[in-house]
Amino acid sequence: MFKITNRLKNIAKILMIIGFVSICFSIFNSTQNQYTDLEIHENLIEIVNKDFSSIYNNLNVDSIYPAKDTADIFSKQAGRTDLRYMAASKLKLDTSILNAIIDTAESSMHFHLKNKEIKSISSLYELEKKLRKFYHTKLSKPWTSLLFNNYFFLGISIFAVFFIALQYVSEAAWSIVIKRIPEAVLSFLPYTGIMMLVIAVAGALHWHHIYHWMAEGVIDQTYSIGVYKPYDKIIDGKSAFLDVTFFLIRSLIYVVGWIYFARKLKSLSLTEDLNGGINYYNKSIKTSAWFIVFFAVTSSVASWDWIMSIDSHWFSTIFGWFIFAEWAAIGFTTILLITLYLKSQGYLKYVNNSHIHDLGKWVFAFSLVWTYTWFCQYMLIWYSNIPEEVAYYTARLEVDNYRFLFWFSMLISFILPLILLMSAPSKTNHKRLIFVSIVILIGHWLNSYLLVAPGSLNTHGNIGWTEIATGLGFVGAFIYIVFQSLSKVPLETKNHPYLDESKNLHSYPHEDSH
Amino acid sequence: MQKEAEIRDPLIIGNKTYHDITVDVARPVEGKANKQWWILFALSFSMFLWLVLAIAYTIGVGIGSWGLNKTVGWAWDITNFVWWIGIGHAGTLISAVLLLFRQKWRMSINRSAEAMTIFGVAQAALFPLIHMGRPWLMYYVFPIPNQFGSLWVNFNSPLLWDVFAISTYFSVSVVFWYIGLIPDFAMIRDRMSSKIAPMKKKLYTLMSFGWSGRAKHWQRFEEVSLVLAGLATPLVFSVHSIVSMDFATSVIPGWHTTIFPPYFVLGALFSGFAMVETLLIIMRKVLHLEAYITIKHIEYMNVIILLTGSLVGCAYITELFMAWYSGVEFEQYAFLNRATGPYWWAYASMMSCNVLIPQLYWINSIRTSFIATFILSIFVNIGMWFERFVIIVTSLHRDYLPSSWTMFSPSFIDIAIFLGTIGFFFTLFLLYSRTFPVIAQAELKTILKTSGSEYKKKLNKNNE
């Protein structure tokens, strides 16, 4: 039996507290001085009408909005508006007046725009647009941090289920001695699954603005705030799929389905320990096959839902498989890391260099498979250079905040494992494996950030304290839950028909080199 | 010694000894060909002669002898090319990837799968060659020095990447195949009498590179096999990925889609395994190899076919969905036209042969039946040909300009060349089956005592 050390437990707890406090603090912070699109509009009307009504001089409102149309105009408005303000919205204003408006607004609404941004504003319409972006970003920032961290750990925990299923359907024996590790990792799945649902529901309630297609008026042609019409024809074309209710139902199906299979596979394995017999093994194969069918479909669609739809216009057919490759890479790496940790604590006496070598090969292989799918997507989009597709990469490569991370995360998730894990002995060198594994995880963590942030925060995202602290919180929770679950059942399986074969695995030829 | 779980099915059936394996594998090489072989050979060879005539006609008259037109400038030629390359794929997976995965069942089938790869790639290579019109100038596809003329290849073109990918693939496959053959050639050499067949003996002596079976030789043999497997594994991905880029780098609706590379790779494995099954199910009967190519081998391959077929199905649906989701009118029409346009029957054949029919493998009795597998493997072969036809012709025949919309119909020469390559392929394969050890007997012997049915029984008894 494995026993979690107090030190590890305390570290996990501290990390959890750090994560929890930071995320609560930043969500609280983001809701302070927060304004909706409509409130921004109304506040600006108030400010302009009060102090800057001079801009309405020489404005012939009646010719722009004839009296007979006003009823129609007002009926389409989301809230209160002002015809004079609307007529002046797109006028090019004097910089001095505009700056004065911005200053007044800034002091009452507590926003902060960079000088560069202020310079690019020339009308009230553009000011509103900038402010909408500003408040959306402010609101979404902590949720973005939560989403990408959760996505990362959700991937690790759901991949553990896939790992077990894969072993059954391929009649693999080597992994039986480490089988309890993925069985423990999958116990984190309910937490990440529920967190994902929370994020989805929060989106539906407009607590954040990560999924732009959920925003009000995006698929409503008649909706407007002043002269601003949020209607988006492309998103409207997708609205049969990108529908909030349908999205929530789908998310629920994935999460519930995955948790069902995870629990079923785990309980089959545990009852096999108690009762023995070939029956549980056969049942596990069947369950695994059904899980793989379910997962093949849901993992792709889930990645479109939760990640791809953040960049609402963009689409890529490989995306689901790219996400799967990422989950596999981090999933294998985590299983390897836990194996090495347990080994270093003196557990897992049947695990020898051959098992470690096999795990090392999987980590190596899936780092490359991930790179392969990454490259397929990048290269084909770059080569064809079609505007609607390439926008996804320009949003990452032409923004200073992301450009470095983009290449850096790709390089350390690919080049480093390629070089450091190429030779056979390196895949059994524990120190090197730990180093490479941690680097791979960091690389994919950064990549996960880049899947989400440019879409949800536009150019304003950056990895700061919130992102890192949330990540640490997840690490803490992961350690706490997984190791707790590991200590509840015996580390060695019993009665698995391939157990003996697994214990006697001697495929690695250089047994005594370390 | 390696331990094997009791519940694993045996991979060698019957009370075989090491010597029995030797005799069984050497028999087709040493004995005379039977009637069935001659019938098949006569048929294939006459189809091959037909191919020669059709190619001669094409080169004499020009590409105009094919059914191509100004809108559909690529049709059966590239369809056949991709189909053959795809068939070649399973060989590399079986020899390289399954070696890395320590799958013992590969040992009875890898030799023939690799042979199939090489013969398949040879058929594929014919198509770009004859499409050039003047194949004697083919060296211009390589980046040759300027002294040959100032023509320089276009490094931006995926067609050039294809040249590199396929020639690398072909050479690595040949080397891999040959290295594996050395101990088996030596076995035939040792059995051959220099008095009865002096020429044959000399030939096999030459081909076995002085193999002696010493420990040192074996150690190097295994080392080089692993290295080659490591080199060949990325090739499993690269070759068909690059073939897919011939289409996917373009801006043609239905071609430009990012899932193409992995989806082509899976499709290739799918069709490759189907062809391996077609060949092996015949071969095990004609050459009496029932003890080595068992229903378990077939079942494993069927599982891979079921997996890859379903994933290809996922890719079809993904493409269809994304075409709608993208909101791009042209993309949407390309897929609507595929499914419901004038070539709907090609799309329907592709969907049913590749996605629906392989689902029958969920049924245990079909998965473990030679006859059912043989029939299904033919369906997959047909379906994968249609897949390429659908991708290529239906995307081209209705392009951006409705006034140039047209249909494609193959000419007599198109059909002759395609059927001819099948003849050529089988001619090569039949010759191979009479002169080469068709099972990697040296490797197979290493698992006799763990996976032979009689040995397994004895071991299980001892354990009890």
XYZ file of C-alpha atoms in Angstrom, chain A:
514
model
C 0.000 0.000 0.000
C 1.128 3.460 -0.841
C 1.083 6.054 1.873
C 1.052 9.730 1.019
C 3.740 11.586 2.949
C 2.755 14.500 5.124
C 5.197 16.721 3.348
C 3.594 16.066 -0.029
C 0.154 16.503 1.471
C 1.101 19.861 2.946
C 2.697 21.072 -0.259
C -0.453 20.096 -2.129
C -2.615 21.913 0.383
C -0.534 25.081 0.225
C -0.645 25.047 -3.565
C -4.402 24.567 -3.490
C -4.823 27.493 -1.153
C -2.611 29.698 -3.309
C -4.588 28.768 -6.396
C -7.961 29.149 -4.754
C -7.209 32.494 -3.162
C -5.703 33.928 -6.352
C -8.523 32.834 -8.591
C -11.176 34.093 -6.159
C -9.333 37.357 -5.795
C -8.972 37.875 -9.522
C -12.573 36.966 -10.259
C -13.691 39.390 -7.551
C -11.365 42.027 -8.942
C -12.613 41.555 -12.466
C -16.207 42.180 -11.444
C -15.352 45.480 -9.734
C -16.091 48.506 -11.916
C -17.400 46.239 -14.576
C -19.748 47.561 -17.243
C -21.832 45.753 -19.820
C -21.906 46.823 -23.454
C -25.152 48.657 -22.787
C -23.894 50.403 -19.668
C -20.838 51.640 -21.525
C -23.119 53.112 -24.142
C -25.436 54.720 -21.646
C -22.629 56.146 -19.544
C -21.001 57.686 -22.565
C -24.281 59.268 -23.632
C -24.583 60.756 -20.208
C -21.049 62.114 -20.219
C -21.329 63.554 -23.722
C -24.750 65.072 -23.146
C -23.645 66.620 -19.908
C -20.313 68.170 -20.751
C -19.662 67.785 -24.447
C -22.959 68.562 -26.137
C -21.026 71.012 -28.282
C -20.259 68.208 -30.670
C -23.953 68.068 -31.554
C -23.806 71.582 -32.982
C -24.117 71.699 -36.746
C -25.559 68.189 -36.635
C -28.781 67.796 -38.557
C -30.276 64.880 -36.669
C -33.637 65.109 -38.385
C -32.180 64.467 -41.792
C -30.211 61.452 -40.550
C -33.027 60.005 -38.489
C -36.359 61.295 -39.925
C -39.089 61.513 -37.335
C -41.267 58.852 -38.992
C -38.496 56.232 -38.528
C -37.708 56.912 -34.897
C -40.233 54.448 -33.521
C -38.616 51.741 -35.592
C -35.126 52.748 -34.490
C -36.033 52.727 -30.818
C -37.795 49.371 -31.051
C -34.516 47.744 -32.162
C -32.494 49.225 -29.330
C -31.368 47.020 -26.491
C -31.752 49.857 -24.030
C -31.983 53.617 -23.847
C -30.285 55.638 -26.487
C -30.071 59.141 -27.795
C -30.575 60.079 -31.416
C -28.114 62.963 -31.267
C -25.476 60.696 -29.814
C -26.174 58.072 -32.449
C -25.885 60.596 -35.224
C -22.567 61.805 -33.803
C -21.181 58.322 -33.129
C -19.268 57.905 -36.338
C -18.204 61.533 -36.719
C -14.486 62.128 -36.742
C -13.913 64.201 -33.627
C -11.211 66.582 -32.631
C -8.437 64.902 -30.638
C -8.744 67.453 -27.881
C -12.481 66.867 -27.408
C -12.055 63.129 -27.664
C -9.255 63.116 -25.112
C -11.369 65.195 -22.776
C -14.258 62.718 -23.172
C -11.911 59.818 -22.519
C -10.489 61.507 -19.416
C -13.946 62.181 -17.998
C -15.079 58.659 -18.727
C -11.891 57.223 -17.268
C -12.402 58.933 -13.955
C -15.965 57.689 -13.591
C -15.634 54.228 -15.141
C -12.132 53.321 -13.988
C -10.690 51.889 -17.146
C -7.230 52.265 -18.464
C -6.285 52.484 -22.122
C -2.749 52.555 -23.422
C -1.577 55.689 -25.237
C -1.283 53.709 -28.431
C -4.882 52.662 -28.164
C -6.092 56.152 -27.392
C -4.298 57.460 -30.448
C -6.093 54.999 -32.679
C -9.505 56.254 -31.548
C -11.110 58.906 -33.718
C -14.826 58.651 -32.994
C -17.253 57.810 -30.215
C -18.049 54.556 -31.989
C -14.411 53.499 -31.836
C -14.160 54.560 -28.223
C -17.111 52.363 -27.373
C -15.536 49.495 -29.269
C -12.281 49.873 -27.351
C -14.146 50.034 -24.065
C -16.199 46.948 -24.862
C -12.955 45.080 -25.564
C -11.434 46.453 -22.389
C -14.266 45.295 -20.136
C -14.669 41.958 -21.910
C -10.986 41.287 -21.455
C -11.052 42.343 -17.849
C -14.010 40.091 -17.179
C -12.618 37.106 -19.071
C -9.052 37.159 -17.822
C -9.458 35.061 -14.652
C -11.870 32.738 -16.435
C -9.403 32.281 -19.262
C -6.830 31.275 -16.720
C -9.300 28.842 -15.191
C -10.336 27.436 -18.560
C -6.909 26.694 -19.960
C -5.612 25.226 -16.715
C -8.706 23.124 -16.387
C -8.464 22.013 -19.999
C -4.873 20.931 -19.349
C -5.721 18.818 -16.309
C -8.940 17.554 -17.833
C -6.790 16.255 -20.685
C -4.450 14.466 -18.307
C -7.280 12.853 -16.367
C -9.404 11.776 -19.328
C -6.340 10.427 -21.072
C -5.764 8.102 -18.125
C -9.094 6.450 -18.966
C -8.066 6.156 -22.580
C -4.734 4.678 -21.528
C -6.455 1.887 -19.603
C -8.899 1.225 -22.426
C -6.059 1.118 -24.927
C -4.213 -1.494 -22.872
C -7.267 -3.741 -22.803
C -8.207 -3.615 -26.456
C -4.633 -4.063 -27.636
C -4.085 -6.995 -25.247
C -1.053 -5.206 -23.819
C 0.713 -6.793 -20.883
C 3.658 -4.514 -20.136
C 1.589 -1.872 -18.385
C -0.243 -4.091 -15.888
C 2.243 -3.410 -13.100
C 1.616 0.329 -13.353
C -2.111 0.018 -13.963
C -3.056 1.568 -10.626
C -1.443 4.852 -11.624
C -3.821 5.741 -14.491
C -6.615 4.390 -12.296
C -5.669 6.996 -9.714
C -5.188 9.770 -12.253
C -8.703 9.324 -13.573
C -10.103 10.117 -10.136
C -9.314 13.753 -10.934
C -11.716 13.618 -13.891
C -14.927 14.477 -11.993
C -13.341 17.642 -10.594
C -12.058 18.918 -13.929
C -15.235 17.782 -15.656
C -17.449 19.686 -13.257
C -15.189 22.715 -13.422
C -15.570 22.644 -17.213
C -19.336 22.620 -16.807
C -19.096 25.524 -14.391
C -17.084 27.489 -16.937
C -19.609 26.641 -19.648
C -22.564 27.693 -17.510
C -20.737 30.853 -16.452
C -20.341 31.658 -20.132
C -24.036 31.151 -20.716
C -24.783 33.506 -17.807
C -22.408 36.101 -19.299
C -20.120 35.939 -16.306
C -17.308 35.961 -18.787
C -16.881 36.712 -22.442
C -14.654 33.843 -23.566
C -17.183 32.458 -26.021
C -18.002 35.456 -28.156
C -20.777 33.554 -29.957
C -22.734 33.487 -26.668
C -22.782 37.282 -26.471
C -26.080 39.089 -26.704
C -27.266 40.071 -30.146
C -24.602 38.170 -32.046
C -27.186 36.160 -33.949
C -30.002 38.681 -33.674
C -30.210 40.928 -36.724
C -32.510 43.408 -35.022
C -30.414 43.962 -31.902
C -28.431 47.149 -31.611
C -26.823 49.369 -29.031
C -26.760 52.813 -30.511
C -25.269 52.418 -33.947
C -23.401 49.287 -32.920
C -24.857 46.042 -34.254
C -23.263 42.953 -32.753
C -24.890 40.756 -35.404
C -22.363 38.438 -37.030
C -23.387 36.663 -40.202
C -20.752 33.938 -39.990
C -21.640 33.039 -36.413
C -25.313 33.110 -37.358
C -24.500 30.498 -40.024
C -23.178 28.254 -37.281
C -25.929 28.970 -34.817
C -27.539 25.552 -35.219
C -24.430 24.102 -33.613
C -23.213 27.043 -31.551
C -26.408 27.242 -29.555
C -26.124 27.802 -25.822
C -28.609 25.129 -24.719
C -27.281 22.581 -27.179
C -23.725 23.439 -26.105
C -24.536 22.876 -22.437
C -26.296 19.589 -23.165
C -23.343 18.398 -25.233
C -20.873 19.389 -22.526
C -22.922 17.512 -19.975
C -22.999 14.399 -22.167
C -19.216 14.356 -22.563
C -18.519 14.844 -18.898
C -21.110 12.385 -17.627
C -20.156 9.795 -20.256
C -16.463 10.038 -19.506
C -16.966 9.811 -15.772
C -19.256 6.804 -16.235
C -16.649 4.896 -18.238
C -13.856 5.946 -15.890
C -15.677 4.628 -12.828
C -16.753 1.468 -14.591
C -13.237 0.560 -15.730
C -11.823 1.293 -12.314
C -14.421 -0.711 -10.448
C -13.976 -3.684 -12.810
C -10.271 -3.607 -12.060
C -10.811 -3.421 -8.305
C -13.384 -6.218 -8.177
C -11.077 -8.336 -10.305
C -8.540 -7.977 -7.488
C -11.020 -9.352 -4.989
C -12.734 -12.086 -6.959
C -10.358 -13.109 -9.730
C -11.429 -14.994 -12.827
C -11.369 -14.141 -16.482
C -14.826 -12.603 -16.390
C -13.741 -9.100 -15.329
C -11.021 -9.037 -17.923
C -13.494 -9.835 -20.707
C -15.933 -7.262 -19.417
C -13.172 -4.670 -19.279
C -12.316 -5.292 -22.920
C -15.933 -4.682 -23.901
C -16.208 -1.550 -21.784
C -12.920 -0.294 -23.209
C -14.048 -0.802 -26.788
C -17.258 1.121 -26.161
C -15.346 3.842 -24.386
C -12.962 4.234 -27.310
C -15.878 4.594 -29.723
C -17.518 7.159 -27.442
C -14.266 8.989 -26.843
C -13.287 9.095 -30.527
C -16.403 11.110 -31.251
C -16.731 13.135 -28.054
C -13.080 14.145 -27.711
C -13.192 15.773 -31.137
C -16.529 17.483 -30.686
C -15.613 18.585 -27.163
C -12.475 20.233 -28.478
C -14.518 22.111 -31.077
C -16.972 23.170 -28.416
C -14.705 24.156 -25.608
C -11.638 25.387 -27.442
C -12.143 25.915 -31.169
C -15.348 27.908 -30.764
C -13.446 30.564 -28.780
C -12.140 31.794 -32.129
C -15.702 31.724 -33.374
C -15.033 32.290 -37.068
C -12.134 29.943 -37.384
C -12.253 26.261 -38.227
C -9.769 23.466 -38.786
C -10.639 19.855 -39.465
C -7.576 18.459 -37.714
C -8.304 20.328 -34.506
C -9.892 17.432 -32.611
C -7.005 15.116 -33.358
C -4.516 17.834 -32.484
C -6.117 18.187 -29.076
C -6.161 14.426 -28.650
C -2.434 14.299 -29.438
C -1.818 16.966 -26.818
C -3.833 15.112 -24.197
C -1.941 11.937 -25.037
C 1.425 13.667 -24.742
C 0.686 15.201 -21.345
C -1.180 12.083 -20.203
C 1.722 9.733 -20.854
C 4.152 12.225 -19.360
C 2.150 12.491 -16.149
C 1.858 8.721 -15.790
C 5.613 8.464 -16.282
C 6.292 11.165 -13.687
C 4.103 9.490 -11.084
C 5.737 6.127 -11.800
C 9.155 7.658 -11.278
C 8.058 9.326 -8.071
C 6.641 6.108 -6.649
C 9.745 4.229 -7.747
C 11.959 6.768 -5.983
C 9.929 6.276 -2.794
C 10.605 2.559 -2.935
C 7.256 1.405 -4.228
C 6.456 -0.583 -7.394
C 9.067 -3.278 -6.932
C 8.019 -5.085 -10.115
C 8.598 -2.049 -12.289
C 11.978 -2.439 -13.953
C 13.866 -0.575 -16.639
C 11.832 -2.241 -19.355
C 8.623 -0.680 -18.097
C 10.248 2.718 -17.692
C 11.744 2.385 -21.160
C 8.305 1.632 -22.601
C 6.756 4.656 -20.923
C 9.665 6.773 -22.119
C 9.011 5.596 -25.658
C 5.372 6.631 -25.409
C 6.336 10.079 -24.147
C 8.858 10.422 -26.949
C 6.434 9.122 -29.580
C 3.520 11.308 -28.591
C 5.645 14.416 -28.322
C 6.365 13.783 -31.973
C 2.779 12.915 -32.887
C 1.697 16.170 -31.282
C 4.318 18.030 -33.304
C 3.092 16.242 -36.410
C -0.501 17.395 -35.951
C 0.719 20.864 -34.963
C 2.779 21.060 -38.124
C 0.001 19.711 -40.389
C -2.351 22.404 -39.199
C 0.174 25.212 -39.249
C 1.832 24.345 -42.532
C -1.358 23.799 -44.519
C -2.891 27.026 -43.287
C 0.308 28.963 -43.827
C 0.790 27.521 -47.299
C -2.703 28.261 -48.566
C -2.855 31.616 -46.808
C -6.648 31.933 -46.987
C -7.679 34.983 -44.889
C -10.395 33.324 -42.797
C -8.045 30.526 -41.788
C -4.790 32.371 -41.404
C -6.393 34.885 -39.024
C -5.978 32.294 -36.289
C -2.219 32.362 -36.645
C -1.874 36.093 -37.197
C -3.693 36.551 -33.887
C -0.867 34.573 -32.315
C 2.135 35.526 -34.374
C 1.584 39.222 -34.928
C 0.955 40.011 -31.290
C 4.036 40.630 -29.174
C 2.515 38.972 -26.118
C 2.122 35.672 -27.889
C 4.791 35.407 -30.554
C 7.560 34.252 -28.263
C 5.325 31.837 -26.352
C 4.060 30.413 -29.602
C 7.474 29.356 -30.878
C 8.921 28.662 -27.456
C 6.154 26.260 -26.421
C 6.398 24.468 -29.736
C 10.143 24.119 -29.488
C 10.323 22.799 -25.945
C 7.501 20.357 -26.522
C 9.218 19.025 -29.623
C 12.951 19.650 -29.941
C 13.864 18.911 -26.339
C 12.236 15.466 -26.088
C 13.463 14.726 -29.596
C 17.085 15.303 -28.666
C 17.104 14.255 -25.040
C 15.010 11.100 -25.386
C 16.348 9.843 -28.691
C 18.788 7.248 -27.387
C 17.637 4.068 -25.682
C 19.544 4.552 -22.382
C 18.137 8.057 -21.955
C 14.644 6.571 -21.708
C 15.650 4.747 -18.544
C 17.683 7.549 -17.020
C 15.377 8.715 -14.247
C 16.906 12.149 -13.774
C 16.736 12.940 -17.436
C 13.204 11.597 -17.728
C 12.034 13.784 -14.878
C 13.675 16.840 -16.405
C 12.245 16.229 -19.873
C 8.804 15.389 -18.502
C 8.596 18.632 -16.578
C 9.747 20.593 -19.600
C 7.162 18.858 -21.809
C 4.419 19.659 -19.342
C 5.450 23.304 -19.220
C 5.583 23.425 -23.008
C 2.091 22.026 -23.360
C 0.810 24.226 -20.557
C 2.011 27.269 -22.493
C 0.514 25.873 -25.652
C -2.807 25.380 -23.863
C -2.709 29.022 -22.917
C -2.255 29.955 -26.549
C -5.230 27.858 -27.559
C -7.470 30.025 -25.409
C -6.070 33.467 -24.661
C -5.706 35.074 -28.106
C -9.342 34.246 -28.782
C -10.750 35.332 -25.444
C -8.458 38.226 -24.516
C -7.463 39.425 -27.989
C -4.141 41.177 -27.756
C -4.336 41.721 -24.009
C -3.404 38.286 -22.712
C -0.171 37.589 -20.932
C 1.022 34.970 -18.524
C 1.107 36.592 -15.134
C 0.503 35.806 -11.511
C -3.137 34.744 -11.961
C -2.294 32.193 -14.634
C 0.651 30.744 -12.741
C -1.159 30.668 -9.402
C -4.195 28.977 -10.943
C -1.846 26.454 -12.477
C -0.192 25.823 -9.110
C -3.603 25.430 -7.522
C -4.489 22.783 -10.055
C -1.175 21.029 -9.484
C -1.908 20.968 -5.769
C -5.421 19.652 -6.232
C -4.187 17.077 -8.704
C -1.507 15.809 -6.319
C -3.917 15.776 -3.406
C -6.733 13.910 -5.170
C -4.608 11.518 -7.185
C -2.244 10.483 -4.421
C -5.098 10.207 -1.956
C -6.841 7.870 -4.373
C -3.591 5.979 -4.916
C -3.261 5.332 -1.189
C -6.744 3.852 -0.867
C -6.132 0.678 -2.875
C -3.160 -1.693 -3.181
C -0.543 -0.439 -5.638
C -0.191 -3.888 -7.161
C -3.007 -5.428 -9.109
C -3.942 -9.029 -8.507
C -5.577 -11.625 -10.752
C -5.082 -9.777 -14.024
C -4.418 -12.492 -16.625
C -1.357 -10.638 -17.950
C 0.091 -9.774 -14.557
C 2.768 -12.447 -14.663
C 3.789 -11.510 -18.163
C 4.073 -7.892 -17.081
C 6.188 -8.719 -14.039
C 8.552 -10.713 -16.223
C 8.980 -8.061 -18.854
C 12.597 -7.934 -19.975
C 12.501 -6.188 -23.277
C 15.096 -3.576 -22.487
C 18.468 -5.053 -23.347
C 20.735 -2.931 -21.124
C 19.286 -3.844 -17.761
C 22.366 -3.019 -15.699
C 23.461 0.231 -17.325
C 22.059 2.365 -14.508
